[in-house]
CSV table of C-alpha atoms in Angstrom, one decimal:
chain,number,residue,atom,x,y,z
W,920,ALA,CA,0.0,0.0,0.0
W,921,GLN,CA,1.1,3.5,-0.7
W,922,SER,CA,1.9,5.8,2.1
W,923,VAL,CA,3.1,9.4,2.6
W,924,THR,CA,5.1,10.7,5.5
W,925,GLN,CA,5.4,14.3,6.3
W,926,LEU,CA,8.2,14.5,8.7
W,927,ASP,CA,7.1,17.6,10.6
W,928,SER,CA,3.6,18.2,11.9
W,929,HIS,CA,4.5,21.9,12.5
W,930,VAL,CA,7.1,24.2,11.0
W,931,SER,CA,7.6,27.7,12.1
W,932,VAL,CA,9.7,30.3,10.2
W,933,SER,CA,10.2,34.0,10.2
W,934,GLU,CA,8.9,36.1,7.4
W,935,GLY,CA,11.5,36.5,4.6
W,936,THR,CA,13.3,33.2,5.6
W,937,PRO,CA,13.3,30.0,3.5
W,938,VAL,CA,10.7,27.4,3.9
W,939,LEU,CA,11.3,23.6,3.8
W,940,LEU,CA,8.4,21.1,4.2
W,941,ARG,CA,9.5,17.5,4.0
W,942,CYS,CA,7.7,14.7,2.3
W,943,ASN,CA,8.7,11.0,1.8
W,944,TYR,CA,6.5,8.4,0.1
W,945,SER,CA,6.5,4.7,-0.4
W,946,SER,CA,5.8,3.4,-3.8
W,947,SER,CA,6.8,0.4,-5.9
W,948,TYR,CA,6.4,2.4,-9.0
W,949,SER,CA,6.9,5.9,-10.1
W,950,PRO,CA,3.9,7.8,-8.8
W,951,SER,CA,2.5,11.2,-9.5
W,952,LEU,CA,3.1,13.5,-6.6
W,953,PHE,CA,1.3,16.7,-5.5
W,954,TRP,CA,1.4,19.4,-2.9
W,955,TYR,CA,-1.8,21.0,-1.8
W,956,VAL,CA,-2.3,23.9,0.6
W,957,GLN,CA,-5.3,24.5,2.9
W,958,HIS,CA,-5.9,27.9,4.4
W,959,PRO,CA,-8.1,28.0,7.5
W,960,ASN,CA,-11.7,27.2,6.7
W,961,LYS,CA,-10.9,26.8,3.1
W,962,GLY,CA,-10.7,24.0,0.6
W,963,LEU,CA,-7.5,22.5,-0.8
W,964,GLN,CA,-5.6,24.4,-3.5
W,965,LEU,CA,-3.2,22.7,-5.8
W,966,LEU,CA,0.3,24.1,-5.4
W,967,LEU,CA,2.3,22.0,-7.8
W,968,LYS,CA,2.5,18.5,-9.3
W,969,TYR,CA,5.1,16.0,-10.5
W,970,THR,CA,4.1,13.6,-13.2
W,971,SER,CA,7.4,12.1,-14.5
W,972,ALA,CA,8.6,15.1,-16.4
W,973,ALA,CA,11.2,17.5,-14.9
W,974,THR,CA,12.3,16.5,-11.4
W,975,LEU,CA,12.3,20.1,-10.3
W,976,VAL,CA,8.7,21.4,-10.3
W,977,LYS,CA,7.7,25.0,-10.0
W,978,GLY,CA,4.3,25.9,-8.6
W,979,ILE,CA,2.3,28.9,-7.6
W,980,ASN,CA,3.2,31.6,-5.1
W,981,GLY,CA,7.0,30.9,-5.5
W,982,PHE,CA,6.9,27.3,-4.2
W,983,GLU,CA,8.8,24.5,-5.8
W,984,ALA,CA,9.5,20.9,-5.1
W,985,GLU,CA,12.2,18.4,-6.2
W,986,PHE,CA,11.4,14.8,-6.9
W,987,LYS,CA,14.3,12.5,-5.8
W,988,LYS,CA,13.6,8.9,-6.7
W,989,SER,CA,16.6,7.5,-4.9
W,990,GLU,CA,15.4,9.2,-1.6
W,991,THR,CA,11.7,8.7,-2.3
W,992,SER,CA,11.3,12.3,-1.4
W,993,PHE,CA,9.4,15.3,-2.7
W,994,HIS,CA,10.2,18.2,-0.4
W,995,LEU,CA,8.5,21.6,-0.8
W,996,THR,CA,10.6,24.8,-0.7
W,997,LYS,CA,10.2,28.5,-1.0
W,998,PRO,CA,13.1,31.0,-0.8
W,999,SER,CA,11.3,33.6,1.2
W,1000,ALA,CA,8.2,33.1,3.4
W,1001,HIS,CA,5.3,35.5,3.4
W,1002,MET,CA,2.7,35.9,6.1
W,1003,SER,CA,0.1,34.7,3.7
W,1004,ASP,CA,1.9,31.3,3.4
W,1005,ALA,CA,0.7,30.3,6.9
W,1006,ALA,CA,-1.5,27.3,6.2
W,1007,GLU,CA,-1.7,23.5,6.3
W,1008,TYR,CA,0.3,21.8,3.5
W,1009,PHE,CA,-0.4,18.3,2.3
W,1010,CYS,CA,1.8,16.0,0.3
W,1011,VAL,CA,-0.2,13.6,-1.9
W,1012,VAL,CA,0.8,10.5,-3.9
W,1013,LYS,CA,-1.2,9.0,-6.7
W,1014,PRO,CA,-0.1,5.5,-7.6
W,1015,ASN,CA,0.1,5.0,-11.4
W,1016,TYR,CA,-1.8,1.8,-11.2
W,1017,GLY,CA,-4.6,3.0,-9.0
W,1018,GLN,CA,-7.1,5.8,-8.9
W,1019,ASN,CA,-6.9,7.0,-5.3
W,1020,PHE,CA,-5.1,9.9,-3.9
W,1021,VAL,CA,-3.2,9.1,-0.7
W,1022,PHE,CA,-2.7,12.1,1.6
W,1023,GLY,CA,0.1,12.8,4.0
W,1024,PRO,CA,-0.9,13.9,7.5
W,1025,GLY,CA,-0.2,17.5,6.8
W,1026,THR,CA,2.4,20.1,8.0
W,1027,ARG,CA,1.1,23.3,9.6
W,1028,LEU,CA,3.3,26.2,8.6
W,1029,SER,CA,3.4,29.2,10.8
W,1030,VAL,CA,5.1,32.4,9.6
W,1031,LEU,CA,6.3,34.8,12.3
W,1032,PRO,CA,6.6,38.6,11.7
J,266,ASP,CA,-11.8,29.7,-6.7
J,267,SER,CA,-11.4,26.1,-8.0
J,268,GLY,CA,-14.8,26.1,-9.9
J,269,VAL,CA,-16.1,23.2,-7.7
J,270,THR,CA,-19.1,24.1,-5.6
J,271,GLN,CA,-20.5,22.4,-2.6
J,272,THR,CA,-23.6,23.0,-0.6
J,273,PRO,CA,-24.4,23.5,2.1
J,274,LYS,CA,-21.4,25.1,3.7
J,275,HIS,CA,-22.4,24.0,7.2
J,276,LEU,CA,-24.8,21.4,8.5
J,277,ILE,CA,-25.8,20.6,12.1
J,278,THR,CA,-27.9,17.6,12.7
J,279,ALA,CA,-28.6,15.0,15.4
J,280,THR,CA,-27.5,11.4,15.8
J,281,GLY,CA,-29.5,8.9,13.8
J,282,GLN,CA,-30.5,11.4,11.2
J,283,ARG,CA,-29.7,11.4,7.4
J,284,VAL,CA,-28.2,14.2,5.4
J,285,THR,CA,-27.3,14.9,1.8
J,286,LEU,CA,-24.3,16.8,0.6
J,287,ARG,CA,-24.2,18.2,-2.9
J,288,CYS,CA,-21.3,18.9,-5.2
J,289,SER,CA,-21.0,20.4,-8.7
J,290,PRO,CA,-17.8,19.7,-10.5
J,291,ARG,CA,-15.8,22.1,-12.7
J,292,SER,CA,-17.3,22.6,-16.1
J,293,GLY,CA,-16.1,19.7,-18.3
J,294,ASP,CA,-14.8,17.5,-15.5
J,295,LEU,CA,-16.3,14.0,-15.6
J,296,SER,CA,-14.8,12.6,-12.4
J,297,VAL,CA,-16.0,13.5,-8.9
J,298,TYR,CA,-14.3,12.4,-5.7
J,299,TRP,CA,-15.5,12.6,-2.1
J,300,TYR,CA,-13.2,12.9,0.9
J,301,GLN,CA,-13.7,13.1,4.6
J,302,GLN,CA,-11.4,15.2,6.7
J,303,SER,CA,-11.4,14.7,10.5
J,304,LEU,CA,-8.9,15.5,13.2
J,305,ASP,CA,-8.1,11.9,14.0
J,306,GLN,CA,-8.2,10.4,10.6
J,307,GLY,CA,-6.9,13.2,8.4
J,308,LEU,CA,-8.0,13.3,4.8
J,309,GLN,CA,-9.6,10.0,3.7
J,310,PHE,CA,-10.7,9.1,0.2
J,311,LEU,CA,-14.3,7.9,0.2
J,312,ILE,CA,-15.5,7.3,-3.3
J,313,GLN,CA,-15.1,8.3,-7.0
J,314,TYR,CA,-17.6,8.6,-9.8
J,315,TYR,CA,-16.8,9.0,-13.4
J,316,ASN,CA,-19.6,10.1,-15.8
J,317,GLY,CA,-22.3,8.6,-13.6
J,318,GLU,CA,-20.6,5.3,-12.8
J,319,GLU,CA,-18.8,4.4,-9.6
J,320,ARG,CA,-15.1,4.0,-10.4
J,321,ALA,CA,-13.3,3.6,-7.1
J,322,LYS,CA,-14.2,3.0,-3.5
J,323,GLY,CA,-12.1,4.0,-0.5
J,324,ASN,CA,-12.8,4.0,3.2
J,325,ILE,CA,-16.5,4.6,2.8
J,326,LEU,CA,-18.9,3.2,5.5
J,327,GLU,CA,-21.9,1.2,4.5
J,328,ARG,CA,-24.1,3.9,6.0
J,329,PHE,CA,-22.8,6.3,3.4
J,330,SER,CA,-23.6,6.3,-0.3
J,331,ALA,CA,-23.1,8.5,-3.3
J,332,GLN,CA,-24.3,9.0,-6.8
J,333,GLN,CA,-23.5,11.1,-9.8
J,334,PHE,CA,-26.4,12.5,-11.9
J,335,PRO,CA,-26.6,13.0,-15.7
J,336,ASP,CA,-25.7,16.7,-15.3
J,337,LEU,CA,-22.6,15.4,-13.5
J,338,HIS,CA,-23.4,16.9,-10.1
J,339,SER,CA,-22.9,14.4,-7.2
J,340,GLU,CA,-24.6,13.8,-3.9
J,341,LEU,CA,-23.2,12.1,-0.8
J,342,ASN,CA,-25.8,10.6,1.4
J,343,LEU,CA,-24.9,10.0,5.1
J,344,SER,CA,-27.4,8.0,7.2
J,345,SER,CA,-27.8,6.8,10.8
J,346,LEU,CA,-25.4,9.6,11.7
J,347,GLU,CA,-23.0,9.1,14.6
J,348,LEU,CA,-21.0,11.7,16.6
J,349,GLY,CA,-17.9,10.4,14.9
J,350,ASP,CA,-19.2,11.4,11.5
J,351,SER,CA,-18.6,15.0,12.4
J,352,ALA,CA,-16.1,16.2,9.9
J,353,LEU,CA,-15.3,18.3,6.8
J,354,TYR,CA,-16.5,16.6,3.6
J,355,PHE,CA,-14.8,17.7,0.4
J,356,CYS,CA,-15.7,17.1,-3.1
J,357,ALA,CA,-13.1,17.3,-5.9
J,358,SER,CA,-13.2,16.9,-9.6
J,359,SER,CA,-10.8,16.1,-12.4
J,360,VAL,CA,-10.7,16.1,-16.2
J,361,GLU,CA,-10.1,12.9,-18.1
J,362,GLY,CA,-6.4,12.2,-18.7
J,363,LYS,CA,-5.2,14.5,-15.9
J,364,TYR,CA,-4.4,13.3,-12.4
J,365,GLU,CA,-4.7,16.6,-10.5
J,366,GLN,CA,-7.9,17.1,-8.6
J,367,TYR,CA,-9.6,20.4,-7.9
J,368,PHE,CA,-11.3,20.7,-4.5
J,369,GLY,CA,-14.5,22.5,-3.4
J,370,PRO,CA,-14.7,24.6,-0.3
J,371,GLY,CA,-16.2,21.7,1.7
J,372,THR,CA,-19.2,21.0,3.9
J,373,ARG,CA,-18.7,21.1,7.6
J,374,LEU,CA,-21.0,18.5,9.2
J,375,THR,CA,-21.6,18.6,13.0
J,376,VAL,CA,-23.5,15.7,14.5
J,377,THR,CA,-24.8,16.4,18.0
């Protein structure tokens, strides 16, 4: 079965400093991978996706993620955090042979002024 | 705004009751997915419909059912409600050939 691990349940950064949210997945095949963001009392918004093209993926709002097959990782980064980035972030894997999304437990990002 | 709409936004009901949640996918999307988000279980996939047919089933209880209508909107029916069914219920849609899903704003269900 597929699984997704988000290594930190909560990350706190200062505004203007880099953001790193870690994600590892288990998969026997090359999956499709996604990052979604959920602001308080809102639905989930797609940040970026990896679907076996370039390993460095750029998303919206300055976020990017790098797919590393050897490490089964798909960490999310942003060079400079903004207050509006404070939200819950979910790493998601979609196995190529199945239909279902598997969500990680989420990482809550706090941005301090 | 993802283009996926869900109604109602909030629902408060009592144990043992039945409720219906409604979802309209983005224009042109044939697939609709339902998810449950709770504090203890996180985000769980419930069920997927594609063009009116059930395509995949996840952790959906027997007390729950769904359907997708010819106009592609979908309804999730929850019956014999229990306190533990209190959660956020999300609908998502996707277009054929693309894996990414677009989520609605959710329906917050509170069972008292």
